[in-house]
Amino acid sequence: MFTRLSTQQIILRRTFVVIAGVLSFPFLLLMPYSTKARVYSYLHKVWLKTSTKPVWLKHSEQGAQELY
């Protein structure tokens, strides 16, 4: 149902996150906390994505495994 991304796609996504984070850091220092939190939350979500499955679904499945 969900397809796994190739290693090349994962590396490209993570490279994008690092570059975007470094370039946006000076601008985000001047922004309010809520804006910083949204940007870094988005970058974190992009970093974690390794398949077409939504990140929230993957985390909810992992949380259920830890409980039981």
mmCIF file of C-alpha atoms in Angstrom:
data_model
loop_
_atom_site.group_PDB
_atom_site.id
_atom_site.type_symbol
_atom_site.label_atom_id
_atom_site.label_comp_id
_atom_site.label_asym_id
_atom_site.label_seq_id
_atom_site.Cartn_x
_atom_site.Cartn_y
_atom_site.Cartn_z
ATOM 1 C CA MET A 1 0.000 0.000 0.000
ATOM 2 C CA PHE A 2 2.740 2.485 0.959
ATOM 3 C CA THR A 3 5.950 2.520 -1.036
ATOM 4 C CA ARG A 4 9.391 3.037 0.440
ATOM 5 C CA LEU A 5 11.442 5.914 -0.964
ATOM 6 C CA SER A 6 14.753 5.084 -2.579
ATOM 7 C CA THR A 7 17.983 5.790 -0.735
ATOM 8 C CA GLN A 8 18.786 8.539 -3.233
ATOM 9 C CA GLN A 9 15.467 10.295 -2.539
ATOM 10 C CA ILE A 10 16.018 10.098 1.221
ATOM 11 C CA ILE A 11 19.531 11.544 0.897
ATOM 12 C CA LEU A 12 18.251 14.368 -1.335
ATOM 13 C CA ARG A 13 15.435 15.172 1.119
ATOM 14 C CA ARG A 14 17.824 15.259 4.065
ATOM 15 C CA THR A 15 20.339 17.379 2.145
ATOM 16 C CA PHE A 16 17.525 19.825 1.376
ATOM 17 C CA VAL A 17 16.580 19.952 5.074
ATOM 18 C CA VAL A 18 20.143 20.712 6.163
ATOM 19 C CA ILE A 19 20.589 23.434 3.534
ATOM 20 C CA ALA A 20 17.171 24.980 4.245
ATOM 21 C CA GLY A 21 17.821 24.905 7.991
ATOM 22 C CA VAL A 22 21.229 26.574 7.684
ATOM 23 C CA LEU A 23 19.964 29.224 5.260
ATOM 24 C CA SER A 24 16.844 30.022 7.286
ATOM 25 C CA PHE A 25 18.592 30.131 10.686
ATOM 26 C CA PRO A 26 19.649 33.841 10.576
ATOM 27 C CA PHE A 27 16.163 34.919 9.498
ATOM 28 C CA LEU A 28 14.420 32.773 12.083
ATOM 29 C CA LEU A 29 16.436 34.347 14.898
ATOM 30 C CA LEU A 30 14.394 37.503 14.332
ATOM 31 C CA MET A 31 11.023 35.762 13.968
ATOM 32 C CA PRO A 32 8.561 35.033 16.767
ATOM 33 C CA TYR A 33 8.733 31.647 18.448
ATOM 34 C CA SER A 34 5.553 30.327 16.801
ATOM 35 C CA THR A 35 7.007 30.878 13.322
ATOM 36 C CA LYS A 36 10.281 29.195 14.276
ATOM 37 C CA ALA A 37 8.403 26.235 15.696
ATOM 38 C CA ARG A 38 6.348 25.785 12.511
ATOM 39 C CA VAL A 39 9.399 25.950 10.241
ATOM 40 C CA TYR A 40 11.472 23.543 12.324
ATOM 41 C CA SER A 41 8.489 21.204 12.698
ATOM 42 C CA TYR A 42 8.113 21.094 8.914
ATOM 43 C CA LEU A 43 11.840 20.451 8.436
ATOM 44 C CA HIS A 44 11.712 17.672 11.033
ATOM 45 C CA LYS A 45 8.759 16.060 9.235
ATOM 46 C CA VAL A 46 10.618 16.184 5.897
ATOM 47 C CA TRP A 47 13.737 14.697 7.544
ATOM 48 C CA LEU A 48 11.814 11.733 8.976
ATOM 49 C CA LYS A 49 9.856 10.810 5.845
ATOM 50 C CA THR A 50 11.188 7.590 4.322
ATOM 51 C CA SER A 51 8.047 6.319 2.538
ATOM 52 C CA THR A 52 4.754 7.526 1.135
ATOM 53 C CA LYS A 53 3.133 6.718 4.488
ATOM 54 C CA PRO A 54 2.243 9.900 6.415
ATOM 55 C CA VAL A 55 4.706 10.652 9.220
ATOM 56 C CA TRP A 56 1.924 10.968 11.821
ATOM 57 C CA LEU A 57 0.635 7.484 10.948
ATOM 58 C CA LYS A 58 4.083 5.953 11.238
ATOM 59 C CA HIS A 59 4.585 7.570 14.655
ATOM 60 C CA SER A 60 1.180 6.483 15.922
ATOM 61 C CA GLU A 61 1.950 2.877 14.968
ATOM 62 C CA GLN A 62 5.314 3.033 16.726
ATOM 63 C CA GLY A 63 3.702 4.468 19.852
ATOM 64 C CA ALA A 64 1.186 1.616 20.013
ATOM 65 C CA GLN A 65 3.998 -0.931 19.757
ATOM 66 C CA GLU A 66 5.788 0.652 22.716
ATOM 67 C CA LEU A 67 2.677 0.446 24.877
ATOM 68 C CA TYR A 68 1.855 -3.209 24.190
#
